[in-house]
mmCIF file of C-alpha atoms and ligand atoms in Angstrom:
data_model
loop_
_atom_site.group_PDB
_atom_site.id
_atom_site.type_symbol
_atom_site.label_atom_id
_atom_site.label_comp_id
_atom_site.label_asym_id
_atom_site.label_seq_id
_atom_site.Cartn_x
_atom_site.Cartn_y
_atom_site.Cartn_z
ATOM 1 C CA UNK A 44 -8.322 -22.557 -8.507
ATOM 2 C CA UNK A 45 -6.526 -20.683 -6.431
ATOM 3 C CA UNK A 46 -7.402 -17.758 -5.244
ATOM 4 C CA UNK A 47 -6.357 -14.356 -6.181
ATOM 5 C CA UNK A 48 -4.379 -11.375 -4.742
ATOM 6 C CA UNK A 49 -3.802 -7.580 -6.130
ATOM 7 C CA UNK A 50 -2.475 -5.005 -4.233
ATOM 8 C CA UNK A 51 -0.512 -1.809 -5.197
ATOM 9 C CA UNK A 52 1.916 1.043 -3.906
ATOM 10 C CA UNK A 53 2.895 4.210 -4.770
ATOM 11 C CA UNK A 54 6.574 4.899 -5.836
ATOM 12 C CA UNK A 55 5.415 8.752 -3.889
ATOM 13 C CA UNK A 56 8.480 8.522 -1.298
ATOM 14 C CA UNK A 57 10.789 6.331 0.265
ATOM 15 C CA UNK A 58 8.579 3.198 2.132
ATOM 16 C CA UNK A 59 7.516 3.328 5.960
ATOM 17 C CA UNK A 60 7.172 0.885 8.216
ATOM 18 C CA UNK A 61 3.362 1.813 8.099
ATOM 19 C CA UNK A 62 3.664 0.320 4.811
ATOM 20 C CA UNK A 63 5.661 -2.563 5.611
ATOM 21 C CA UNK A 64 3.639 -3.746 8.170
ATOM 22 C CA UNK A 65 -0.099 -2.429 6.790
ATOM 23 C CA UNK A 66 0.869 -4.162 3.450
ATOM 24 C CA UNK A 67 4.341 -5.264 2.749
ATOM 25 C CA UNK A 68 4.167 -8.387 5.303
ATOM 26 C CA UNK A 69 0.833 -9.788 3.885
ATOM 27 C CA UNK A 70 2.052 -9.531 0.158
ATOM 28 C CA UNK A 71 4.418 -12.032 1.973
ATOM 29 C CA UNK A 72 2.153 -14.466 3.827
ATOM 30 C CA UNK A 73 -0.243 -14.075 1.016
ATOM 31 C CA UNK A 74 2.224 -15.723 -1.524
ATOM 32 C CA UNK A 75 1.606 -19.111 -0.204
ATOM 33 C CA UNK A 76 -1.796 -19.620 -0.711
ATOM 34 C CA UNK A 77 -3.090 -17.430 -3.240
ATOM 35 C CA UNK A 78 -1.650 -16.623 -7.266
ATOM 36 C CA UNK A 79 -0.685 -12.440 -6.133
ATOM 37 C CA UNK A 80 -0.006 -9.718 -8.333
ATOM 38 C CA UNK A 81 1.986 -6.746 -6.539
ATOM 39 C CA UNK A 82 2.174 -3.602 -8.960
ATOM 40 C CA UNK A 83 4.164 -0.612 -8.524
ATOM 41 C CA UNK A 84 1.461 1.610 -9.201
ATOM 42 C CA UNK A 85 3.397 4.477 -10.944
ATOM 43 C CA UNK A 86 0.329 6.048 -12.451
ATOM 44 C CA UNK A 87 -1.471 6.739 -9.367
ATOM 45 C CA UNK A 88 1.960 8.527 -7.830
ATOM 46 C CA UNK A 89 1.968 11.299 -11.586
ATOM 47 C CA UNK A 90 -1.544 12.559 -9.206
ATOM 48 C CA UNK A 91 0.653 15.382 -7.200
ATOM 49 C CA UNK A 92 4.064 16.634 -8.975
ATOM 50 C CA UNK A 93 6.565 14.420 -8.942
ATOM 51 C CA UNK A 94 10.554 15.156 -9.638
ATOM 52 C CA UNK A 95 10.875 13.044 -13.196
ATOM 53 C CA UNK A 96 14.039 11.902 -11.942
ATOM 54 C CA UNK A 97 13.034 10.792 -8.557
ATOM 55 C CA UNK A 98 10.168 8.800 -9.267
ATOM 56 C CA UNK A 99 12.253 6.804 -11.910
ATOM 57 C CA UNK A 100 14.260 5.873 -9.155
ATOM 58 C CA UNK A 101 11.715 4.760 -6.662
ATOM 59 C CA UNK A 102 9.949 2.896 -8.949
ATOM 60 C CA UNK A 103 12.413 0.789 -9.079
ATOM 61 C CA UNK A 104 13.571 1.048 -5.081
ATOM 62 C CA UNK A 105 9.800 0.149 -4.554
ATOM 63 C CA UNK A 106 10.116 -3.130 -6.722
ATOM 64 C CA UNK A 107 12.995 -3.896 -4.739
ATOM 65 C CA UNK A 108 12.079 -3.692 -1.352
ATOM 66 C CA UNK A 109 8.976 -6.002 -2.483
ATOM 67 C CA UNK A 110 11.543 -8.388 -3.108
ATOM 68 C CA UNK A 111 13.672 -7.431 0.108
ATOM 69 C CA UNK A 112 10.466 -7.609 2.395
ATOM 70 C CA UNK A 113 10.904 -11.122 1.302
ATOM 71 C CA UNK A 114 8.549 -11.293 -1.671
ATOM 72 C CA UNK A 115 9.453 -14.184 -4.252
ATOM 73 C CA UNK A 116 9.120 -12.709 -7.561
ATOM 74 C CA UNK A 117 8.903 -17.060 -8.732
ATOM 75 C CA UNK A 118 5.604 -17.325 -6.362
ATOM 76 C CA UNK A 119 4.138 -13.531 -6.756
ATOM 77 C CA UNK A 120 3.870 -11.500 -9.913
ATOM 78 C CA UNK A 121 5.879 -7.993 -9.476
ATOM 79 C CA UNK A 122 5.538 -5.614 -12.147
ATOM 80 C CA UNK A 123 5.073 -1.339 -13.204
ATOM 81 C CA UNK A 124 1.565 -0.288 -13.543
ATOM 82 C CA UNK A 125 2.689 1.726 -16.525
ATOM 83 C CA UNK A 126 3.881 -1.294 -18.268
ATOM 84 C CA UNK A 127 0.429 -2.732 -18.735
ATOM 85 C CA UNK A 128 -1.468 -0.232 -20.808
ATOM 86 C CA UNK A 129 -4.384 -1.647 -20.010
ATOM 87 C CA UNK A 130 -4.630 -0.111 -17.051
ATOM 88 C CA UNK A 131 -4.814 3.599 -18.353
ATOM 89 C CA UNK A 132 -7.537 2.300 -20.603
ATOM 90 C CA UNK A 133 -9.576 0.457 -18.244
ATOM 91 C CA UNK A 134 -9.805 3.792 -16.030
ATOM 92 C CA UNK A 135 -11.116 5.794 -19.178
ATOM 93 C CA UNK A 136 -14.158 2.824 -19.194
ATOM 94 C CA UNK A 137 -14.990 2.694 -15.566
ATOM 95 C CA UNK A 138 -14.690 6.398 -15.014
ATOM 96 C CA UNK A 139 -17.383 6.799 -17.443
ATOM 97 C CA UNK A 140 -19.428 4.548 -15.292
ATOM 98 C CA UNK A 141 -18.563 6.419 -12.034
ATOM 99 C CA UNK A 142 -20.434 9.011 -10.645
ATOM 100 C CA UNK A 143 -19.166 12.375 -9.525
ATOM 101 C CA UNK A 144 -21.142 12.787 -6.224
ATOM 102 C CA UNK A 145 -19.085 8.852 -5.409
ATOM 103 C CA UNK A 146 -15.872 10.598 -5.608
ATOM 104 C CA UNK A 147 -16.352 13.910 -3.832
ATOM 105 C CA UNK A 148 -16.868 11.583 -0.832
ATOM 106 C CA UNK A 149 -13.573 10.207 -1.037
ATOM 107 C CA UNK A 150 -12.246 11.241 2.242
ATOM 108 C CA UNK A 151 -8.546 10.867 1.018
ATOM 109 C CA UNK A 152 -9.269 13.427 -1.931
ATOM 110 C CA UNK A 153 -10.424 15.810 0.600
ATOM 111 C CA UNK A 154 -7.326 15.680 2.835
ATOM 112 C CA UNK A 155 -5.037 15.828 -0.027
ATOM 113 C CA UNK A 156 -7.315 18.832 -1.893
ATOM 114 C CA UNK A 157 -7.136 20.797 1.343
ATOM 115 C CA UNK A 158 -3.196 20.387 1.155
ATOM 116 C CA UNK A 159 -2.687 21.748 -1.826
ATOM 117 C CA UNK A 160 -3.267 25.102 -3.932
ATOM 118 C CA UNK A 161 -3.813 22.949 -7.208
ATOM 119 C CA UNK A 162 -5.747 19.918 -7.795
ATOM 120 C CA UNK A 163 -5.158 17.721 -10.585
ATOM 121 C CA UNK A 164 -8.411 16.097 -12.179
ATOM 122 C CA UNK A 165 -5.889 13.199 -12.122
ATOM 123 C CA UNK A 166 -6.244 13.307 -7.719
ATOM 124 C CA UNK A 167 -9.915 13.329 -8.266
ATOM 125 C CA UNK A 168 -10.392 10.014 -10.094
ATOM 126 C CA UNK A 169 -7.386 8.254 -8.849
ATOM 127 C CA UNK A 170 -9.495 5.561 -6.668
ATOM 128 C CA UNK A 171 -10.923 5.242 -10.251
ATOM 129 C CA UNK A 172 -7.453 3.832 -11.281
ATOM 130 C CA UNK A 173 -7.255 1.653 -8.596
ATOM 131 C CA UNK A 174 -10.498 -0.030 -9.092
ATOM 132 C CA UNK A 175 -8.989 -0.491 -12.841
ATOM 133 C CA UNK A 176 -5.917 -1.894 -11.119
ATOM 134 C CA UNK A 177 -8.356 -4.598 -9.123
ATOM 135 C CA UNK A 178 -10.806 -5.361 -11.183
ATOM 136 C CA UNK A 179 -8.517 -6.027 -14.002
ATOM 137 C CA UNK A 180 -7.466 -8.819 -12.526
ATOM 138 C CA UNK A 181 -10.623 -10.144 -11.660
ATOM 139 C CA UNK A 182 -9.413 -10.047 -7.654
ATOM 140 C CA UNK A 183 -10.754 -11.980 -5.024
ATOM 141 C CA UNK A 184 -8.612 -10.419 -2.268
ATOM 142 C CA UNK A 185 -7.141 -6.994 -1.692
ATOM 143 C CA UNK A 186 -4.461 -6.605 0.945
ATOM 144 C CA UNK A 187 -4.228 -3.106 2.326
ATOM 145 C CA UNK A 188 -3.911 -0.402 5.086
ATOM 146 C CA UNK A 189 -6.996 0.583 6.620
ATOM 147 C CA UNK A 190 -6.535 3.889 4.763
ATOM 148 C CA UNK A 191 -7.526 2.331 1.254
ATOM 149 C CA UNK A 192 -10.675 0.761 3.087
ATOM 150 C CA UNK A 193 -13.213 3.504 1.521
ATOM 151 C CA UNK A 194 -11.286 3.572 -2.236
ATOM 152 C CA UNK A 195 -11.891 -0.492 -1.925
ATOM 153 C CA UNK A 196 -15.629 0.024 -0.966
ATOM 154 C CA UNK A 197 -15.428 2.124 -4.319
ATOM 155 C CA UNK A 198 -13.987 -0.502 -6.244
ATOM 156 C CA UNK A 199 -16.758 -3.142 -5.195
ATOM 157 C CA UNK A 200 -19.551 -1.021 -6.100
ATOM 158 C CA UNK A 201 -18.751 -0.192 -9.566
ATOM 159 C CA UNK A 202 -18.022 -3.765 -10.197
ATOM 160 C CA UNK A 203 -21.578 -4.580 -8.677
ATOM 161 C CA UNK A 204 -22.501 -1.681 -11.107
ATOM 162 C CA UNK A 205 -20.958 -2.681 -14.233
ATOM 163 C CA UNK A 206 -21.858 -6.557 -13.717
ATOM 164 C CA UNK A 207 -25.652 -5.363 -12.611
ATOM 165 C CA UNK A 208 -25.873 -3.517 -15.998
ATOM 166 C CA UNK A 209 -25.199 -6.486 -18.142
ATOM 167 C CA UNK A 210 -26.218 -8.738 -15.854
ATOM 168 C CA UNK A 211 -23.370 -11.280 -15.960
ATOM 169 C CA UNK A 212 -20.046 -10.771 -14.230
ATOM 170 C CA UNK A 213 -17.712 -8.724 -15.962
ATOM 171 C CA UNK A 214 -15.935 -8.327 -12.702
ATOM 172 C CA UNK A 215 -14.915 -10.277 -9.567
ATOM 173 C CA UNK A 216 -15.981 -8.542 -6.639
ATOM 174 C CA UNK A 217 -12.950 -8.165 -4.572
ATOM 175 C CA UNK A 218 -13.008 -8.495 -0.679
ATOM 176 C CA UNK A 219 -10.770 -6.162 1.606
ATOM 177 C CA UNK A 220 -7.806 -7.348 3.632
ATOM 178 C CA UNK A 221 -7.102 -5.033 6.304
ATOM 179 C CA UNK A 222 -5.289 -5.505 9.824
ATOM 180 C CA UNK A 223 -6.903 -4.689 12.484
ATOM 181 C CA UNK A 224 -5.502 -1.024 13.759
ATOM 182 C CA UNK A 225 -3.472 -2.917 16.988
ATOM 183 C CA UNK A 226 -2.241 -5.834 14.472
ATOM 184 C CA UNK A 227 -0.502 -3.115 11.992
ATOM 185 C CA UNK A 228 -3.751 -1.668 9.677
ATOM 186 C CA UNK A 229 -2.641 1.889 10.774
ATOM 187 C CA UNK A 230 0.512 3.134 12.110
ATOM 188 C CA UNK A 231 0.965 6.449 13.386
ATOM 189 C CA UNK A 232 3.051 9.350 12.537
ATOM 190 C CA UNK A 233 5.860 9.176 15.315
ATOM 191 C CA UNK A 234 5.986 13.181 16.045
ATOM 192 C CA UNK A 235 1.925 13.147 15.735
ATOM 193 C CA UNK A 236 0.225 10.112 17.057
ATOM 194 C CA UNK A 237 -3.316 11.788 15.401
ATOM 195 C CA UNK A 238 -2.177 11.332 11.788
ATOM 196 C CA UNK A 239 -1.165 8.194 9.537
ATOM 197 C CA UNK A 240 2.618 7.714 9.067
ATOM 198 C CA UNK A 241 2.802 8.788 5.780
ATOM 199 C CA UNK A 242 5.618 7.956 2.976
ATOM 200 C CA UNK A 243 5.162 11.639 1.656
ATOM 201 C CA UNK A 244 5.250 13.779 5.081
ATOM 202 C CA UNK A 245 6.941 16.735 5.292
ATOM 203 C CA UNK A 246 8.781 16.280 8.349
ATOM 204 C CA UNK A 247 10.677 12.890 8.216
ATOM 205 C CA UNK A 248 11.425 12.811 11.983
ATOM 206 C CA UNK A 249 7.627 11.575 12.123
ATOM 207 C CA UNK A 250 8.258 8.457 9.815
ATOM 208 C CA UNK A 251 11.071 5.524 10.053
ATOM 209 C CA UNK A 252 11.610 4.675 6.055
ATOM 210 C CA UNK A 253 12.454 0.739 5.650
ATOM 211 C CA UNK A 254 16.217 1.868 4.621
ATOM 212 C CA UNK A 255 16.803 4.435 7.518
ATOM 213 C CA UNK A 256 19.870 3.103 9.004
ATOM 214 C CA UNK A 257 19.751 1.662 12.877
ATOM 215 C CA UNK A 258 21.131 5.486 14.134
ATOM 216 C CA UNK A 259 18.486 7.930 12.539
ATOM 217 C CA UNK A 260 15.909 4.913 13.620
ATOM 218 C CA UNK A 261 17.532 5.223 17.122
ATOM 219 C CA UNK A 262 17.349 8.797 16.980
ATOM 220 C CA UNK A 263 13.761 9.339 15.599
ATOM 221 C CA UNK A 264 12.365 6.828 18.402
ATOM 222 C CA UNK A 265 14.191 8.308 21.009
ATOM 223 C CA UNK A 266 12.079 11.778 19.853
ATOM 224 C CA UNK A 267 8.515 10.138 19.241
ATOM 225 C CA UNK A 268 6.122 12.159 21.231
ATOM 226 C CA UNK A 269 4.897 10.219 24.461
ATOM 227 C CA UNK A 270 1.542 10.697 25.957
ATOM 228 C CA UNK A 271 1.351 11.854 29.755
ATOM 229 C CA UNK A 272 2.191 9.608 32.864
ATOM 230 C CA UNK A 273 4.926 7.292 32.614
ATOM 231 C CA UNK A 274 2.828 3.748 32.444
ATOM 232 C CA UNK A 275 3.130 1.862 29.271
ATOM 233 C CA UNK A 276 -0.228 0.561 28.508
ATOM 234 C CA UNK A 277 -2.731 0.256 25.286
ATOM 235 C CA UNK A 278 -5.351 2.971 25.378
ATOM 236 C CA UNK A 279 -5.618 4.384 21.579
ATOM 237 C CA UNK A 280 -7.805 7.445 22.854
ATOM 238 C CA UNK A 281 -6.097 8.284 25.967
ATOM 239 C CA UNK A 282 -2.575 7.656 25.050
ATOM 240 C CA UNK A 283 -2.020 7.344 21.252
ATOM 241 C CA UNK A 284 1.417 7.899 21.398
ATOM 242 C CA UNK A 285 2.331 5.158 22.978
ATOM 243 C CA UNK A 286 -0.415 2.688 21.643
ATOM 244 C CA UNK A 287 0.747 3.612 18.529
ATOM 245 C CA UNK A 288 4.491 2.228 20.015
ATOM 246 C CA UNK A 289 3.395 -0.513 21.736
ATOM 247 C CA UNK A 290 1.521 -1.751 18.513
ATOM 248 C CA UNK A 291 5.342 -1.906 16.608
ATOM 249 C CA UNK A 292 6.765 -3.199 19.185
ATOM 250 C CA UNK A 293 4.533 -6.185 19.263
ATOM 251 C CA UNK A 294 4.946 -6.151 15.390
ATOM 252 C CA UNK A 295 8.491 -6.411 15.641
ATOM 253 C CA UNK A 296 8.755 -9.101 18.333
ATOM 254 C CA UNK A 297 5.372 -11.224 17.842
ATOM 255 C CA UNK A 298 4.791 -10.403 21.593
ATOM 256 C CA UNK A 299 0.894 -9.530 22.789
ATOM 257 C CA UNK A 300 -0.105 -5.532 23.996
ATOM 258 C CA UNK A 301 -0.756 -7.633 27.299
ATOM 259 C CA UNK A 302 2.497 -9.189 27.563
ATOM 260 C CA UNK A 303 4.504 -5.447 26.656
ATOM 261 C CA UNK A 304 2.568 -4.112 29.550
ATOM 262 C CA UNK A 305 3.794 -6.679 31.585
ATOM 263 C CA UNK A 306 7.140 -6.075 30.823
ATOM 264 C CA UNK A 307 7.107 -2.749 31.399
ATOM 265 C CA UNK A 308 4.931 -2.390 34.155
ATOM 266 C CA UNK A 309 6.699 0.325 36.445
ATOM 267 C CA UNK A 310 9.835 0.554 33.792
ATOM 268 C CA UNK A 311 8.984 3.917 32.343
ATOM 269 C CA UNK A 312 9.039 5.165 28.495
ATOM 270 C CA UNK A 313 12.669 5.663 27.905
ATOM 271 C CA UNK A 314 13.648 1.875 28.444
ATOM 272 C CA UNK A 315 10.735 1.018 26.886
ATOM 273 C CA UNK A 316 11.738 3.667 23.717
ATOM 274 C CA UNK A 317 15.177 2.284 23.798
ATOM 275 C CA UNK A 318 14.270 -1.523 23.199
ATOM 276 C CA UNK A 319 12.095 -0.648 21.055
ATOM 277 C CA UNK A 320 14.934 0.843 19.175
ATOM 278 C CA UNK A 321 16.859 -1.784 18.641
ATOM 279 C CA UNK A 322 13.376 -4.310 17.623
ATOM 280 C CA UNK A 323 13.416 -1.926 14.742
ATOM 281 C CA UNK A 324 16.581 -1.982 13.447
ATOM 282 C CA UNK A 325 16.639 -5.619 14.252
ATOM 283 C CA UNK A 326 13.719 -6.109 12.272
ATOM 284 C CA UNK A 327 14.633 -3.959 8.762
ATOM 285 C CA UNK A 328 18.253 -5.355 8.827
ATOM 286 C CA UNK A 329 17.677 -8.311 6.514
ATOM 287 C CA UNK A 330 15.487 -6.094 4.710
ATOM 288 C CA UNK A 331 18.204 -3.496 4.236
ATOM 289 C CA UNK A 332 20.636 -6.293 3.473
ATOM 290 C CA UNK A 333 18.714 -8.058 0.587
ATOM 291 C CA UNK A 334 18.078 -4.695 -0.709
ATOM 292 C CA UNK A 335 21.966 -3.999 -1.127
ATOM 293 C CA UNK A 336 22.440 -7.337 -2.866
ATOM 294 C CA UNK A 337 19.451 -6.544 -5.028
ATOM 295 C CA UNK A 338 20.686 -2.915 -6.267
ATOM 296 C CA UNK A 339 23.047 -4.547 -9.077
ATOM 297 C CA UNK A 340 22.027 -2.933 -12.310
ATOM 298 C CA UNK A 341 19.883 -5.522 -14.263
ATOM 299 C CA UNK A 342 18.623 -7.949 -11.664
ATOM 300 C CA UNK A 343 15.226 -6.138 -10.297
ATOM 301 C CA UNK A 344 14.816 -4.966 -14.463
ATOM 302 C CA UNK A 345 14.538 -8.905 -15.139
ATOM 303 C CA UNK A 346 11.997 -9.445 -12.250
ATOM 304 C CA UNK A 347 9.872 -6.467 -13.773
ATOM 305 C CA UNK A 348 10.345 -7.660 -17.683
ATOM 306 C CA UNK A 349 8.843 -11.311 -16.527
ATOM 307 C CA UNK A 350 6.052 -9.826 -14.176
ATOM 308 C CA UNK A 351 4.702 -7.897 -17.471
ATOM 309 C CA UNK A 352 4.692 -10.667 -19.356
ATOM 310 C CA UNK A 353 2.724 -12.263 -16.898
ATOM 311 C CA UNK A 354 0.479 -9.558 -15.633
ATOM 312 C CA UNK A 355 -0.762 -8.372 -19.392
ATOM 313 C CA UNK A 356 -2.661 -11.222 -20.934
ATOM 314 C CA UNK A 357 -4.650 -11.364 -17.803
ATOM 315 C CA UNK A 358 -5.496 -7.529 -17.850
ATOM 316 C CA UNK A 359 -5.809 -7.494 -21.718
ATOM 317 C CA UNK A 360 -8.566 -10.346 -21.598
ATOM 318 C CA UNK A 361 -10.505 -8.452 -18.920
ATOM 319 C CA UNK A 362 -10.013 -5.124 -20.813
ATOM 320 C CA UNK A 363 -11.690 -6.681 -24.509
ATOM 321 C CA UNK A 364 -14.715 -8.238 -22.642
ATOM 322 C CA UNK A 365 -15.666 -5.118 -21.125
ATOM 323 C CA UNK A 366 -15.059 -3.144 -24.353
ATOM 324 C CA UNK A 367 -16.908 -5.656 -26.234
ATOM 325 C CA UNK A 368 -19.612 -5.267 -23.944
ATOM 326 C CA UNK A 369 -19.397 -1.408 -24.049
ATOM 327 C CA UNK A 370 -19.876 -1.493 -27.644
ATOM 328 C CA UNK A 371 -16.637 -0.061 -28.316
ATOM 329 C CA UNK A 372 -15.775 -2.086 -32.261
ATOM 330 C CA UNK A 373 -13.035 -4.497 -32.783
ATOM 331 C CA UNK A 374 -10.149 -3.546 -35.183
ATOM 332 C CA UNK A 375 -10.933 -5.769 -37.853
ATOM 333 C CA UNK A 376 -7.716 -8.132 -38.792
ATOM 334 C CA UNK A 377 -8.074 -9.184 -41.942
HETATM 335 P P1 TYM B 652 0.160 3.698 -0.613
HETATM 336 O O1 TYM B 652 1.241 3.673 -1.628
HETATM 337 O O2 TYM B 652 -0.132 4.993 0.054
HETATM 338 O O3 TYM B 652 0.475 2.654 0.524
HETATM 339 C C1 TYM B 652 0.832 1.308 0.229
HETATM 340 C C2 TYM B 652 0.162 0.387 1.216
HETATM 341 O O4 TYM B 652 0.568 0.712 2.557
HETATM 342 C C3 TYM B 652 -0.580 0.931 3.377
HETATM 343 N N1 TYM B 652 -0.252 1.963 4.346
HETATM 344 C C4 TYM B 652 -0.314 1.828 5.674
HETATM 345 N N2 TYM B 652 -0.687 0.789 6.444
HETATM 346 C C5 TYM B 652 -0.627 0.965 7.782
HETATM 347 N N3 TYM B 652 -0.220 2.106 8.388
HETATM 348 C C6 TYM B 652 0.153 3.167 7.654
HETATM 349 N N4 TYM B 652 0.559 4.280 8.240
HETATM 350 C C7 TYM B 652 0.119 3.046 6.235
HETATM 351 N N5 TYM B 652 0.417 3.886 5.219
HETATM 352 C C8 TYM B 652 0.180 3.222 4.075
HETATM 353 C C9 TYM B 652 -1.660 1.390 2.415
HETATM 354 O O5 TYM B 652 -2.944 1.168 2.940
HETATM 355 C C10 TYM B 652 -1.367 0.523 1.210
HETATM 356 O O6 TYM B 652 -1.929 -0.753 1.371
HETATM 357 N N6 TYM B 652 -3.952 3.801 -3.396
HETATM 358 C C11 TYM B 652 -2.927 2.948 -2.868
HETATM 359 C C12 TYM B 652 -2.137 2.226 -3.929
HETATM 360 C C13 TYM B 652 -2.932 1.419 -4.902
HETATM 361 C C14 TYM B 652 -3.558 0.184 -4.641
HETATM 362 C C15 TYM B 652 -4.134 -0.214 -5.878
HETATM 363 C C16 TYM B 652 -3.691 -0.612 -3.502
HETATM 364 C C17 TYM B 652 -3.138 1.727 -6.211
HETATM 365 N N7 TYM B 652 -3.867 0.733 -6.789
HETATM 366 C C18 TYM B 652 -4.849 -1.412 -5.993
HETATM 367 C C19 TYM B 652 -4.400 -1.820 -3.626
HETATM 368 C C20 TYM B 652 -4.988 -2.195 -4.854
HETATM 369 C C21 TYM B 652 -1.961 3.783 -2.064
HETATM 370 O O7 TYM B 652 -1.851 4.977 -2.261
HETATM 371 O O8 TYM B 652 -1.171 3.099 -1.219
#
């Protein structure tokens, strides 16, 4: 059998290239060899306040840039988290099996707590949700940013948990799959080479969105902080601005760190900023294309009707072992 793939992402803003290339572009390799499931994990975005009308909207934005990025919804499985009730449920269970002290550690919950002046218990036991969302599917493989590594490590060791306590598996135990930070696992904030590009930032000159057009890409390149000297070489510590450039340049044109130095040995950071440019925009034009032909009204609905029907019988079956297990009693048919 072959194996299989879950990842998810949050309809919380418009998509980054962080995203794209953290996630996005193994979704598409992954399709090939394994049987995926890529969920628009609407749920998980309700944990900070969201603008009803907004989120509607990029739920459905989200499930079409999947397709955009090049994902083929007749190889990979596309659907709403909120679609598949069994989801919500399957939290309820494994929270109950997750310990309190496990969550405070979440590094992610901290940052975000700090941020805010109200914390929703929803915040606190979202990597809860996603282990639902994973383990649902009994997951071998979960293809991520490095920023999901720790909610991942969660995941595995309540399924160890659950499948220690009965002593069969209940679960799969899923394995991370996370670039390496120079091969796309984290991509920087543009205007703060110290912090994640992040689909919800405040300042938007710090993130390039996959449907900027090519002049605000231009424009927000041309503006990225640069580190001191003028030499263009990878040294994450000592010059994270431009490691952090060099690593989407050589996302965008398949060339090696090595071979960008090379190139730009004595050249100086605004050649450098302005090829770099037009990579970009080279890069997210097909994706900006396919998303145009793909905003008819209808056609991304019918991709998200069929991934449902696909995605539910999987997650139900997992869901009715577990409560079975639990003890929780069967409605009686007859
Ligand atoms: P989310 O929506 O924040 O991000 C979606 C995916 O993009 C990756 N990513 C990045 N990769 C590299 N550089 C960056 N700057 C960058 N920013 C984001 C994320 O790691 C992620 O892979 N909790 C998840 C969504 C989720 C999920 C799941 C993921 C819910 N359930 C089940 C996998 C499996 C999240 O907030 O991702």
């Amino acid at each position: 059998m072959a194996k299989r793939v879950f990842s998810g992402v949050q309809p919380s803003g418009s998509l980054t290239i962080g995203n794209y290339f953290g996630a996005l572009r193994n979704f598409v390799r992954l399709q090939d060899e394994a049987e995926c499931f890529f969920c628009v994990v609407n749920l998980h975005a309700l944990t900070v306040p969201q603008d009803p009308q907004e989120l509607y909207q990029r739920t459905l934005d989200v499930a079409r840039l999947f397709v955009a990025c090049g994902i083929d919804p007749n190889k990979a499985t596309i659907f709403v988290q909120s679609h598949v009730p069994a989801h919500s449920e399957m939290s309820w269970l494994l929270e109950c099996t997750t310990y309190v002290g496990e969550l405070r550690r979440m590094t992610q919950y901290k940052d975000k707590a700090a941020k805010r002046e109200v914390v929703t218990s929803g915040l606190f036991t979202y990597p809860v949700l996603m282990a639902a969302d994973i383990l649902l599917y009994q997951t071998d493989e979960v293809p991520v940013g490095e920023d999901q590594k720790q909610h991942l490590e969660l995941a595995r060791d309540i399924a160890i948990r659950v499948n220690n306590r009965f002593d069969e598996q209940i679960f799969k135990v899923p394995e991370p799959y996370i670039p390496p930070k120079a091969a796309g696992g984290r991509i920087m904030n543009l205007q703060n080479p110290l912090e994640k590009m992040s689909k919800s930032a405040e300042n938007p000159k710090g993130i390039i969105t996959l449907l900027d057009p090519p002049d605000v890409i231009r424009q927000k390149i041309r503006s990225a902080v640069t580190d001191s000297g003028r030499e263009i070489y990878y040294d994450e510590e000592n010059k994270p601005a431009i490691s952090n450039l060099m690593v989407i340049y050589s996302l965008c044109s398949g060339k090696s760190l090595d071979e960008i130095r090379d190139e730009y040995a004595g050249v100086g950071y605004g050649q450098f900023k302005k090829d770099l440019a037009e990579l970009v925009v080279e890069t997210l034009r097909p994706i900006q294309a396919r998303f145009e032909e793909l905003s008819r009204p209808g056609v991304i609905e019918e991709v998200l009707a069929q991934g449902k029907k696909k995605a539910e019988p999987i997650a139900q079956e997992t869901l009715k072992r577990f409560q079975r297990k639990l003890g929780l009693l069967p409605l009686c048919d007859s």
